[in-house]
Coordinates of C-alpha atoms in Angstrom, one line a residue:
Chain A
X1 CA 0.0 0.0 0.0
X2 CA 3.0 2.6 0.6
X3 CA 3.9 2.3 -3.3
X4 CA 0.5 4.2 -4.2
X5 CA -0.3 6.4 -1.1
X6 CA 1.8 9.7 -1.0
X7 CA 3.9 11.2 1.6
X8 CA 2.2 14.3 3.0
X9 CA -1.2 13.7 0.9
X10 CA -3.7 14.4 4.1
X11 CA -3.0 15.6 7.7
X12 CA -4.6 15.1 10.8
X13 CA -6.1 18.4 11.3
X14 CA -8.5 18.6 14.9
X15 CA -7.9 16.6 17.5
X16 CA -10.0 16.3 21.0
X17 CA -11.1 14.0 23.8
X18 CA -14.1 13.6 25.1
X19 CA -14.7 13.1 28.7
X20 CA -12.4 10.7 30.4
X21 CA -11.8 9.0 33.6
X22 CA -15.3 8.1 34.6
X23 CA -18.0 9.6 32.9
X24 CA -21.7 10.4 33.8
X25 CA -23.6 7.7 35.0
X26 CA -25.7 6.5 31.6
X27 CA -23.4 7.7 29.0
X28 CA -23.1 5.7 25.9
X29 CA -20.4 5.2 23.8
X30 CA -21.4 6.8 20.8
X31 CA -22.1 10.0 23.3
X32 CA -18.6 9.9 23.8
X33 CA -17.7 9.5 20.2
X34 CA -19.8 12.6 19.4
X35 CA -18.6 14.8 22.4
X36 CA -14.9 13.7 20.4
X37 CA -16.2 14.8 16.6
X38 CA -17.9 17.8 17.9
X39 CA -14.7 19.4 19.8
X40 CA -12.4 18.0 17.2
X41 CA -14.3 19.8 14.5
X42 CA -14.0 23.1 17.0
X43 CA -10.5 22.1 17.1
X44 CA -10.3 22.8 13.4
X45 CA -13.0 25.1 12.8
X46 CA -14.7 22.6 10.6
X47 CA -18.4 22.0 10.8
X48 CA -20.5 18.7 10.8
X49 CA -21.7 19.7 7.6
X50 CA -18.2 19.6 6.1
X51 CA -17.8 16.1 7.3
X52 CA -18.1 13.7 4.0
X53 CA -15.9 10.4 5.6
X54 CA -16.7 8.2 9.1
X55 CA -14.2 6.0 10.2
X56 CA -15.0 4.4 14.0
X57 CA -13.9 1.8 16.5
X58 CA -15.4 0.7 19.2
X59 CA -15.2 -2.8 21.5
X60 CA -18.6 -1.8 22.9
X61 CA -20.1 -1.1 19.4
X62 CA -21.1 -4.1 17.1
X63 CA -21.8 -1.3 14.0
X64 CA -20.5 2.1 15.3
X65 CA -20.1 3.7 12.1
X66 CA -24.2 4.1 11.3
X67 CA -24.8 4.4 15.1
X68 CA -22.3 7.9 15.2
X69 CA -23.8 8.7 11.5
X70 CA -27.4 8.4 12.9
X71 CA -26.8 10.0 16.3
X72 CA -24.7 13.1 14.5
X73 CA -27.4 13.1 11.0
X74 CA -24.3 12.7 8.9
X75 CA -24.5 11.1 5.5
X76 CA -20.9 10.0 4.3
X77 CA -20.0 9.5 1.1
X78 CA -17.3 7.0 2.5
X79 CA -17.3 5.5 6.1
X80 CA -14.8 2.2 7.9
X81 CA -15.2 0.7 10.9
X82 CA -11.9 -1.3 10.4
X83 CA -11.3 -3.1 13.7
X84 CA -8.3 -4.7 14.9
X85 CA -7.9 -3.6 18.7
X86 CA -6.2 -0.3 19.7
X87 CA -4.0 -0.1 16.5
X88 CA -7.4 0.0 14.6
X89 CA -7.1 4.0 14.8
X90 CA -3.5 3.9 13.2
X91 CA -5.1 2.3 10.4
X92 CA -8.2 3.9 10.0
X93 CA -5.4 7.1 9.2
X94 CA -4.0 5.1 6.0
X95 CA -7.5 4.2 5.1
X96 CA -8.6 8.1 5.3
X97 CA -5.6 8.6 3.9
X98 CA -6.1 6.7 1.0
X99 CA -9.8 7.9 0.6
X100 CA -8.6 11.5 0.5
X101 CA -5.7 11.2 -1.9
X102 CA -8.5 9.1 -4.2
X103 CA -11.4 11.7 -3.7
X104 CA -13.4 9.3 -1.9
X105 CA -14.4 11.9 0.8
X106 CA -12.5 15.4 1.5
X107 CA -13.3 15.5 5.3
X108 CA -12.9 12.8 7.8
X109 CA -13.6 11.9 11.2
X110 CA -12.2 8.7 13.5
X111 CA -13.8 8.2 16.3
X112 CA -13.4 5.8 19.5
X113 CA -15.4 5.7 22.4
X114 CA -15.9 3.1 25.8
X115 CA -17.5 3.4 29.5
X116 CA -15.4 0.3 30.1
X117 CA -14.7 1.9 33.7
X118 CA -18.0 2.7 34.6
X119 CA -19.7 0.2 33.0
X120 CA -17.7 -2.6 34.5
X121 CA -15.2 -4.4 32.2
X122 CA -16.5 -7.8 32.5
X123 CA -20.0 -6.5 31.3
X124 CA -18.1 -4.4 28.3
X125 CA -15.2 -6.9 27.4
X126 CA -16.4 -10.5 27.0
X127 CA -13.3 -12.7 25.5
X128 CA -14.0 -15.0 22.9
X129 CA -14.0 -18.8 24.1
X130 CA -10.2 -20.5 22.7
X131 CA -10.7 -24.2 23.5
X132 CA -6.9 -24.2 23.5
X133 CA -6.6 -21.1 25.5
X134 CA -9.5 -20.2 27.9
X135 CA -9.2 -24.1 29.8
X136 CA -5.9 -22.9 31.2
X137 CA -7.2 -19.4 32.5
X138 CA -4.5 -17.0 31.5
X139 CA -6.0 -13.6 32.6
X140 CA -5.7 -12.1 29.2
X141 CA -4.7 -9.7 27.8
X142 CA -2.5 -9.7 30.5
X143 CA -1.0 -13.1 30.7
X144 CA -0.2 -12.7 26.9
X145 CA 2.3 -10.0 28.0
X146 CA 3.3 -11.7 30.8
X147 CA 4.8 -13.8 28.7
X148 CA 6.3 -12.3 26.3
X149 CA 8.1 -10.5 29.4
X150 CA 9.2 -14.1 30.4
X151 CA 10.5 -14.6 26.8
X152 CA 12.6 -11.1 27.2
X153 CA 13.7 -11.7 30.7
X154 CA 15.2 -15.0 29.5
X155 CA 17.2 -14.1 26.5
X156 CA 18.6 -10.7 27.6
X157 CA 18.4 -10.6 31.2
X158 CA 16.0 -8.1 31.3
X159 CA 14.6 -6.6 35.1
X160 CA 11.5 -6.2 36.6
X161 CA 13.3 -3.1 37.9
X162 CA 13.5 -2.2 34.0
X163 CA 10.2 -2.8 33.1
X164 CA 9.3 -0.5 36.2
X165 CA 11.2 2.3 34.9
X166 CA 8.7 2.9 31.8
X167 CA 6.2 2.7 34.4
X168 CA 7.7 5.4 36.7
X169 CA 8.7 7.6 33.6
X170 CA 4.8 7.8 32.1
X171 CA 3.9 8.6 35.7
X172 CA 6.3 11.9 35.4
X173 CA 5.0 12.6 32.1
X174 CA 1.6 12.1 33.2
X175 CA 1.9 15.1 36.5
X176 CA 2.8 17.1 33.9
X177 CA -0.6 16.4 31.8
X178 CA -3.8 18.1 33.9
X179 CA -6.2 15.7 32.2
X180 CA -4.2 12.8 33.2
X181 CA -6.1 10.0 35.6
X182 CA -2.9 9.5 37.9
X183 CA -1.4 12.0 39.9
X184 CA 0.6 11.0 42.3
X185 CA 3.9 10.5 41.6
X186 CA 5.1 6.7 41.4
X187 CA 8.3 4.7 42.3
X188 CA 9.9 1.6 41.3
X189 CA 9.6 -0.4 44.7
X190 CA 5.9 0.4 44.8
X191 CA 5.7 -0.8 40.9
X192 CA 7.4 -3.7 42.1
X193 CA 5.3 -4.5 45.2
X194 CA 2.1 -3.6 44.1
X195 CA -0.8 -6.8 43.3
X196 CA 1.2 -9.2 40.9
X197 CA -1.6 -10.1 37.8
X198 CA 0.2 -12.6 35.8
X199 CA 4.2 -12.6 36.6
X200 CA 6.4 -10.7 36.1
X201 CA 3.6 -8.0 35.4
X202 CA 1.9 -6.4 38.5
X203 CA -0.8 -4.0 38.1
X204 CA 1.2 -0.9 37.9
X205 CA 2.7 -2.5 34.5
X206 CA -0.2 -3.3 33.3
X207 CA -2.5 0.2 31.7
X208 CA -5.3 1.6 33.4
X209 CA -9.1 0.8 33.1
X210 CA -10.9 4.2 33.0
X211 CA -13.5 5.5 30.1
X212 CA -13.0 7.8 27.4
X213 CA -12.5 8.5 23.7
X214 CA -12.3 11.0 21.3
X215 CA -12.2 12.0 17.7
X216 CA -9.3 13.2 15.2
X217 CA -10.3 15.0 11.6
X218 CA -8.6 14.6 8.2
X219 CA -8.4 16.4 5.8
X220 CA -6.3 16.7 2.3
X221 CA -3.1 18.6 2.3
X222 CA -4.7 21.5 0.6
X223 CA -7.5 21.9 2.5
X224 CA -5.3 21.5 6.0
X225 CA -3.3 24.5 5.2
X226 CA -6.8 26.4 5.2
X227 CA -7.5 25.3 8.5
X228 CA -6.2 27.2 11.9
X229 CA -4.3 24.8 13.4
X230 CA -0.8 23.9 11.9
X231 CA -1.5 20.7 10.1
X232 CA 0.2 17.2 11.4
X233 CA 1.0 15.7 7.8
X234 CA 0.5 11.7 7.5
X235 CA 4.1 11.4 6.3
X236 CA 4.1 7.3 6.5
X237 CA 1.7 4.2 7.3
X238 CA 2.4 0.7 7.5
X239 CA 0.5 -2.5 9.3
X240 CA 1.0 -5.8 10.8
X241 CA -1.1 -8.5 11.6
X242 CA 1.4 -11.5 12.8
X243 CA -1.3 -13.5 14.8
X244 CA -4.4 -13.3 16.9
X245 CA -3.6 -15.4 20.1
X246 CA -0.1 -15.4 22.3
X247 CA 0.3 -18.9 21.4
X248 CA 0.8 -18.4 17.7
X249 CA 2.7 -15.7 18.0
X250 CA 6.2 -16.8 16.5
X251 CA 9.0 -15.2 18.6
X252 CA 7.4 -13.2 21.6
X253 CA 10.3 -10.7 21.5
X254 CA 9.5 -9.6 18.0
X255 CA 6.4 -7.8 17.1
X256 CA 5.1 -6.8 13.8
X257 CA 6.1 -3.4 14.8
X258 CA 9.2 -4.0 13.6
X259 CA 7.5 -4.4 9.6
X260 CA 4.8 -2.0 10.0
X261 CA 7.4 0.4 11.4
X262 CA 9.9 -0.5 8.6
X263 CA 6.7 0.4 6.1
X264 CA 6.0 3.6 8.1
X265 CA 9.3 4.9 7.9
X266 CA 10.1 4.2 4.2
X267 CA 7.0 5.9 2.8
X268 CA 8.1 9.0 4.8
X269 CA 11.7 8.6 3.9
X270 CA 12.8 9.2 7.8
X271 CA 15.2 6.8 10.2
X272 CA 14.0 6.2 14.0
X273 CA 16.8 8.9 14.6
X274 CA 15.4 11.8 12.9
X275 CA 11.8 11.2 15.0
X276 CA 11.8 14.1 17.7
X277 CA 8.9 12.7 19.6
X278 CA 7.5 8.6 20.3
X279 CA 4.7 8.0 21.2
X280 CA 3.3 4.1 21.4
X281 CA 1.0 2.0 23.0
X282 CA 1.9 1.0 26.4
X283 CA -0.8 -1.5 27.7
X284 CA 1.8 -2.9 29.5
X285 CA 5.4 -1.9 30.9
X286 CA 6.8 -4.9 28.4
X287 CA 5.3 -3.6 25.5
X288 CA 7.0 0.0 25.9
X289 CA 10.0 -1.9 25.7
X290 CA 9.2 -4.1 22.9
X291 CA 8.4 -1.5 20.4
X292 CA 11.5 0.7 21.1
X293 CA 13.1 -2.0 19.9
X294 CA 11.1 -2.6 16.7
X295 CA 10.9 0.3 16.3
X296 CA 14.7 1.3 16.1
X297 CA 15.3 3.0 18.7
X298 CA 17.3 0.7 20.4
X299 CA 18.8 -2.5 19.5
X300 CA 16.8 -5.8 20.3
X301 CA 17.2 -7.0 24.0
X302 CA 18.7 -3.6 24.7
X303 CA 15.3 -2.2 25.8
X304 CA 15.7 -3.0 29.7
X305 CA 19.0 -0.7 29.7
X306 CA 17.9 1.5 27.1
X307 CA 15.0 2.9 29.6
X308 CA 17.1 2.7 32.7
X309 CA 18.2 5.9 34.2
X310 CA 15.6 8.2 33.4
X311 CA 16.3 7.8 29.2
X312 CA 12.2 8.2 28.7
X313 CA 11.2 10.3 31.4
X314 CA 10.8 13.7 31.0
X315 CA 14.1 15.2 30.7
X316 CA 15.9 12.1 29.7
X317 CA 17.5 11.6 25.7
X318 CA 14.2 10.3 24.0
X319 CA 10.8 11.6 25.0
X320 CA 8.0 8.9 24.8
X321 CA 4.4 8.5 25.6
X322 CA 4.8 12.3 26.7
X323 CA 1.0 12.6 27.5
X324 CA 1.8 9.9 30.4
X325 CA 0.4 6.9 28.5
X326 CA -2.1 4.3 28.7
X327 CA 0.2 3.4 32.0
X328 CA -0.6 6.7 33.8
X329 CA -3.2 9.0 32.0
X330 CA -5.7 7.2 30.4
X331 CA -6.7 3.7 28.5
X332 CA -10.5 2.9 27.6
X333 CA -9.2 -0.7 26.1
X334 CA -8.5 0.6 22.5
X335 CA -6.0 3.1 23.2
X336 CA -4.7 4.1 20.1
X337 CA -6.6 7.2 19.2
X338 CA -4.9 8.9 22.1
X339 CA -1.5 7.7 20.7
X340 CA -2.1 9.9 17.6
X341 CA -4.0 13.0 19.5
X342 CA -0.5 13.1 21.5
X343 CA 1.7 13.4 19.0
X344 CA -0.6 16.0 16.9
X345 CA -0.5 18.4 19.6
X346 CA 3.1 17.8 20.1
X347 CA 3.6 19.2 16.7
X348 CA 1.7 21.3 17.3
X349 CA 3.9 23.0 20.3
X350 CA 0.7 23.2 22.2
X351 CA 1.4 20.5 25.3
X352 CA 2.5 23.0 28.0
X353 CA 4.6 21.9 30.2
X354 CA 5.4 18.5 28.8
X355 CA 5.9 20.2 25.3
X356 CA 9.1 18.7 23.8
X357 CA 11.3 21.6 22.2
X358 CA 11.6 21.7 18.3
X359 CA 9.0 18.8 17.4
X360 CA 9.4 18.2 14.0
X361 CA 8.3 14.7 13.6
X362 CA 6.8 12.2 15.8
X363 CA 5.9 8.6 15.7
X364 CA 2.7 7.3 16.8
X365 CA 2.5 3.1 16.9
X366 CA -0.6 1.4 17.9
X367 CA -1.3 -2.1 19.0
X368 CA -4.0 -4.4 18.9
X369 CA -4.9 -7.8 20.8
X370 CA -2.0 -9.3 22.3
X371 CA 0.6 -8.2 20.3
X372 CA -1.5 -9.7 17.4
X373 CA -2.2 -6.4 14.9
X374 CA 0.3 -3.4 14.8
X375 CA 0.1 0.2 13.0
X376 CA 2.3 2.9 12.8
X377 CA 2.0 6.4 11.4
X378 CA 4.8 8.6 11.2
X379 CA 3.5 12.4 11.3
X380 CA 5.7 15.8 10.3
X381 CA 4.9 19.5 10.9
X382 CA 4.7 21.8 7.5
X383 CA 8.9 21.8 7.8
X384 CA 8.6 18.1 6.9
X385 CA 6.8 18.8 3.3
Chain Z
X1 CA -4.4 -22.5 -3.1
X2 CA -5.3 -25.2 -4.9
X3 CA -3.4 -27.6 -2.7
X4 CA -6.5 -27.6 0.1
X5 CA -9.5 -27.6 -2.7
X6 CA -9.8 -31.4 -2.0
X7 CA -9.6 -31.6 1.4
X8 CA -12.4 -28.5 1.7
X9 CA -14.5 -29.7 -0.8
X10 CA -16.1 -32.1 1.4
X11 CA -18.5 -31.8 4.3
X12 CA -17.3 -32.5 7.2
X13 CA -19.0 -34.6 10.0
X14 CA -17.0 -34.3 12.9
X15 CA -14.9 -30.6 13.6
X16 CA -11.2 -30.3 14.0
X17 CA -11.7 -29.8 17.5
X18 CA -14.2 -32.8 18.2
X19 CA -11.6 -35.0 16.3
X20 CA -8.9 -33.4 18.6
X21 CA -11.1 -34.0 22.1
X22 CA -11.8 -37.4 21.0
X23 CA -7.8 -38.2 20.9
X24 CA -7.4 -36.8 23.9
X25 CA -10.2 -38.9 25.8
X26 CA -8.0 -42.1 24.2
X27 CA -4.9 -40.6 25.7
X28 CA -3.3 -38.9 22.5
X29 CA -1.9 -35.6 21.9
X30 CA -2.7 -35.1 18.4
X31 CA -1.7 -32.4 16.1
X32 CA -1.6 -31.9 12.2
X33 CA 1.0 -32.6 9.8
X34 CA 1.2 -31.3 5.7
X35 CA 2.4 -33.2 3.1
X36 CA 6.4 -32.7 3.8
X37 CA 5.6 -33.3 7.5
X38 CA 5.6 -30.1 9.0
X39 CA 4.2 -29.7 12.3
X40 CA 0.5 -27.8 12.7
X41 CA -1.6 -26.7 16.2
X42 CA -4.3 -25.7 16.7
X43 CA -6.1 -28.3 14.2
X44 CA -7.8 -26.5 11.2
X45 CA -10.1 -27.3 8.4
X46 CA -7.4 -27.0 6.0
X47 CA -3.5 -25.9 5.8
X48 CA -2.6 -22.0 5.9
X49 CA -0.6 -20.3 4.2
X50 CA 3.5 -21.9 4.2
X51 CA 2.4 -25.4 4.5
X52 CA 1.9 -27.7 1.6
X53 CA -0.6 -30.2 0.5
X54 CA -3.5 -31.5 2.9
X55 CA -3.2 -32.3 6.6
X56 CA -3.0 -35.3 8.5
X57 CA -3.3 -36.4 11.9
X58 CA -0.1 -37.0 13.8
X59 CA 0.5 -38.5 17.6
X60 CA 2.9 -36.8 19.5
X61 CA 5.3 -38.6 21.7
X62 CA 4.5 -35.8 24.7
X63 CA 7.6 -34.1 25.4
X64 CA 8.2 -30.4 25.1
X65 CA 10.1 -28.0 26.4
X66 CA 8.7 -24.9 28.4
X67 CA 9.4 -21.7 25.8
X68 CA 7.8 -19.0 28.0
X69 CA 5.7 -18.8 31.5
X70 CA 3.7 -17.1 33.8
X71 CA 1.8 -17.4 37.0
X72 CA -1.3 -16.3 38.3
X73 CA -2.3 -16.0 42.3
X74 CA -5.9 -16.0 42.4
X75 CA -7.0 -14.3 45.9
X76 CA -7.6 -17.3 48.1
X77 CA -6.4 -19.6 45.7
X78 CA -3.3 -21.0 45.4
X79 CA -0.8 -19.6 42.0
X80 CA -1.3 -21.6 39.2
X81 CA 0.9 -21.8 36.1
X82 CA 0.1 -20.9 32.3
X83 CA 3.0 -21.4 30.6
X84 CA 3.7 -22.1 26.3
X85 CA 5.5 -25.6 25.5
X86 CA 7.2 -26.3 22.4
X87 CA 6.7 -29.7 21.6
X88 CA 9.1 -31.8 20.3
X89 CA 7.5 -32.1 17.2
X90 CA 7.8 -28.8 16.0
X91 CA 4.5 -27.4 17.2
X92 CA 3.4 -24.9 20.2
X93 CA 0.1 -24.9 22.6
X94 CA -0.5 -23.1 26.0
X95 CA -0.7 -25.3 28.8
X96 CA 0.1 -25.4 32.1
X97 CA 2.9 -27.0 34.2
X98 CA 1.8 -28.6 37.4
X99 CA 3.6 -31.5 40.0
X100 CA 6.0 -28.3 40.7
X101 CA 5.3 -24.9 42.7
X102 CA 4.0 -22.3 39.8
X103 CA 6.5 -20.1 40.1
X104 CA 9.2 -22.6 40.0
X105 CA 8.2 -23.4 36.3
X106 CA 11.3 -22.3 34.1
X107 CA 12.1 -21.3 30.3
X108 CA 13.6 -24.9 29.1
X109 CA 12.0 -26.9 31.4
X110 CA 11.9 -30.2 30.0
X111 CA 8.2 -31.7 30.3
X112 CA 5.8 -34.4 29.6
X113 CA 1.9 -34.3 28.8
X114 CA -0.8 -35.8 30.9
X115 CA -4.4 -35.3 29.9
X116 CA -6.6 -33.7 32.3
X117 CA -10.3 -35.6 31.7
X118 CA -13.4 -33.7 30.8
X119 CA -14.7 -32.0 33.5
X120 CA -18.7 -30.9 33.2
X121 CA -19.2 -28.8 30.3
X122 CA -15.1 -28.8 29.7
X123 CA -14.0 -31.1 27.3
X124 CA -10.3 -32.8 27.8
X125 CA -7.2 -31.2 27.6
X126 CA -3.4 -31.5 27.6
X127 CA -1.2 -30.5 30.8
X128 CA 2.4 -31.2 31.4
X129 CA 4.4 -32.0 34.3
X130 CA 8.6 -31.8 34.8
X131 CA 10.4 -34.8 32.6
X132 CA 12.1 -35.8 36.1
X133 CA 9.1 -35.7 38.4
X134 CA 6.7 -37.3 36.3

């Protein structure tokens, strides 16, 4: 797909959350999706009347494309509801992206919403039965990660003490984020003796269980530079599905990030060095790791020492996850909208105090299922073009 | 593509997992071979993509080695194990190591299947204990 789609074609162009943490008592998710379209189109200064593209994901939502289309009265020439777990957002940007550049719809809107927290997970999140899974009662997804941390710790010698670092770093990025759900500050010996879920993972490496969502809007490149916010440009897409279940998955140390990544990069003609800002999906500590090295950032197995020491904190040599992650400020189960929204407004320069100086570029990598699906999207400011 | 056609083309009356149960309940591992003998699990309809031909049944002699693991400690329950064995075949299924303390289940552990019976609506299915305790 990155022969035929063009570097720089359509940019993310309004970004916004809707309520997060725990919302009202009652609200739906498709209330939540709207709250996101509605202030992302504010964002912009677009209108609902401009909007001629749906794209939506949704674990709660069996068809959530019509039910945001009916609840908003939108009539899209072109809508998706893609769905692949939390990297489905990653990809529904390549898929807009692709509508754009073919004229398919001009203006687009991806939305995600989930009242997981308040609605109870069990009642929002029933797993599939795996008759060669579910009889051993892995507590998934977390298991899944656990072991792929076993895998990791095995081969390279990798710490508990280092997973808890990424945990302790999206906690400081996270103080610095008002909207964030945590905020207290958070240290390795209480990520290490807090509840174990699956070991080595206890549940401050595992990503929090609130509500939320949100919306982001496309548009083409022409029409972004129209618009009155400076336009994050889609400079590179790539995707990865390398399994669905933790027990097909062929080397638990290596995730399709490294291809989709590889994909990502090429169409945007960039190396992981010239990315100012990374942003990926940390459901757990492990996968942090994992995807820094797939990613390039470091070499594989370095991860545990390549995090030590403060490296991804704030202040440290590579700023990632600097809205404070799924880990520390937010995850409604599909986490990857907020992935992208964080490294919009990077570009943007509008994150306060957590802004990164000079963002140019910035990497946002989702993941879906246990390791199963993974998209990346490489973004650039108007330098980039 | 083609390869499968024959093997699909006709109705099935039993499921790969049914055939799979019943194996178990006579006290066999089984697990799918293709044409040039390469190992297959979970059993399927049909080969994927990479494998060649139709599939087979195969026996496994029940010996794997542990390739990753994890434990779980239920409140008021005592840990149990959920670990991933690579079977000597050439094949890989979750299962879970017991005989030994959950946490004392290692990467490389060298184990051997039992099958745990059908329990109520739970149909029969493969655990391992350690090679030396077994």
């Amino acid at each position: 797909m990155n022969t035929t789609l063009k570097r720089g074609s359509a940019a993310i162009v309004g970004v916004a959350e809707s309520d997060l943490g725990e919302v009202a008592a009652g609200m739906s998710v498709i209330d939540l999706m709207a709250q996101g379209v509605h202030r992302a189109l504010a964002d912009c200064g677009l209108a609902l009347a401009d909007v001629d593209g749906v794209f939506a994901a949704a674990g709660q939502s069996r068809m959530p494309s019509t039910a945001l289309c009916e609840y908003l009265g939108l009539k899209p020439r072109y809508q998706d509801c893609t769905m692949m777990g939390g990297s489905s957002f990653m990809t529904h940007v390549a898929h807009a992206q692709a509508a754009i550049e073919l004229g398919l719809c001009e203006v687009a809107v991806i939305a995600y919403g989930s009242t997981q927290r308040s609605a109870g997970r069990k009642n929002v999140a029933p797993r599939e039965y795996n008759p060669y899974e579910t009889p051993f009662r892995p507590v998934l997804p977390a298991s899944a990660y656990a072991l792929a941390a076993s895998r990791h710790m095995h081969l390279y010698g990798t710490t508990r003490e280092q997973l808890a670092q990424i945990a302790v770093a999206a906690r400081q990025w996270a103080l610095l984020n008002p909207v964030a759900w945590e905020k207290e500050p958070l240290t390795v010996e209480q990520v290490l003796a807090a509840r174990m879920v699956s070991h080595p993972l206890t549940v401050r490496d595992c990503c929090l269980v609130t509500d939320g969502g949100g919306a982001l809007v496309m548009t083409s490149a022409a029409r972004a530079k129209t618009l009155r916010k400076p336009p994050a440009f889609v400079l590179g897409v790539g995707e990865s599905i390398s399994h669905q279940t933790i027990s097909n998955m062929a080397d638990l140390t290596v995730t399709g990030a490294a291809r989709s990544g590889a994909q990502a990069y090429a169409m945007a003609g960039l190396k992981p060095q010239d990315i100012d800002v990374v942003q990926v999906y940390d459901a757990f500590t492990i996968t942090t790791l994992l995807f820094l090295e797939d990613l390039g950032f470091c070499p594989k197995g370095e991860g545990g020492r390549f995090v030590s020491d403060g490296a991804i904190a704030p202040g440290g040599r590579l700023p990632v996850n600097t809205n404070g992650g799924g880990l520390s400020y937010c995850h409604p189960g599909m986490y990857g909208l907020f992935v992208l929204m964080e490294a919009v407004r990077q570009l943007r320069g509008e994150c306060g105090e957590r802004q990164v100086a000079g963002c140019e570029t910035a990497i946002a990598h989702g993941n879906g299922g246990v390791l199963s699906s993974q998209s990346t999207v490489v973004l650039g400011s108007a330098s980039t073009i | 593509m083609t390869d499968n056609t024959p093997q699909v083309a006709v109705r099935l009356t039993t499921s790969p997992l049914k055939q799979f149960r019943d194996r178990l309940a006579g006290g066999e591992l089984a697990y799918q071979v293709d044409e040039d003998g390469r190992a297959l699990f979970y059993p399927r309809v049909a080969a994927p993509a990479g494998y060649r031909g139709e599939l087979r049944w195969a026996t496994s002699a029940g010996l794997g080695t542990v390739y990753a693991t994890t434990f779980i400690s239920p409140k008021g329950e005592s840990a149990y194990n959920v670990a991933l064995i690579d079977m000597d075949e050439g094949f890989r299924l979750m299962s879970r190591v017991e005989s030994i303390p959950a946490e004392q289940v290692r990467i490389g552990l060298r184990v051997r299947v039992r099958i745990h019976p059908a329990e109520g609506d739970e149909g029969p299915y493969p655990v391992f204990d350690p090679v030396e305790a077994a």
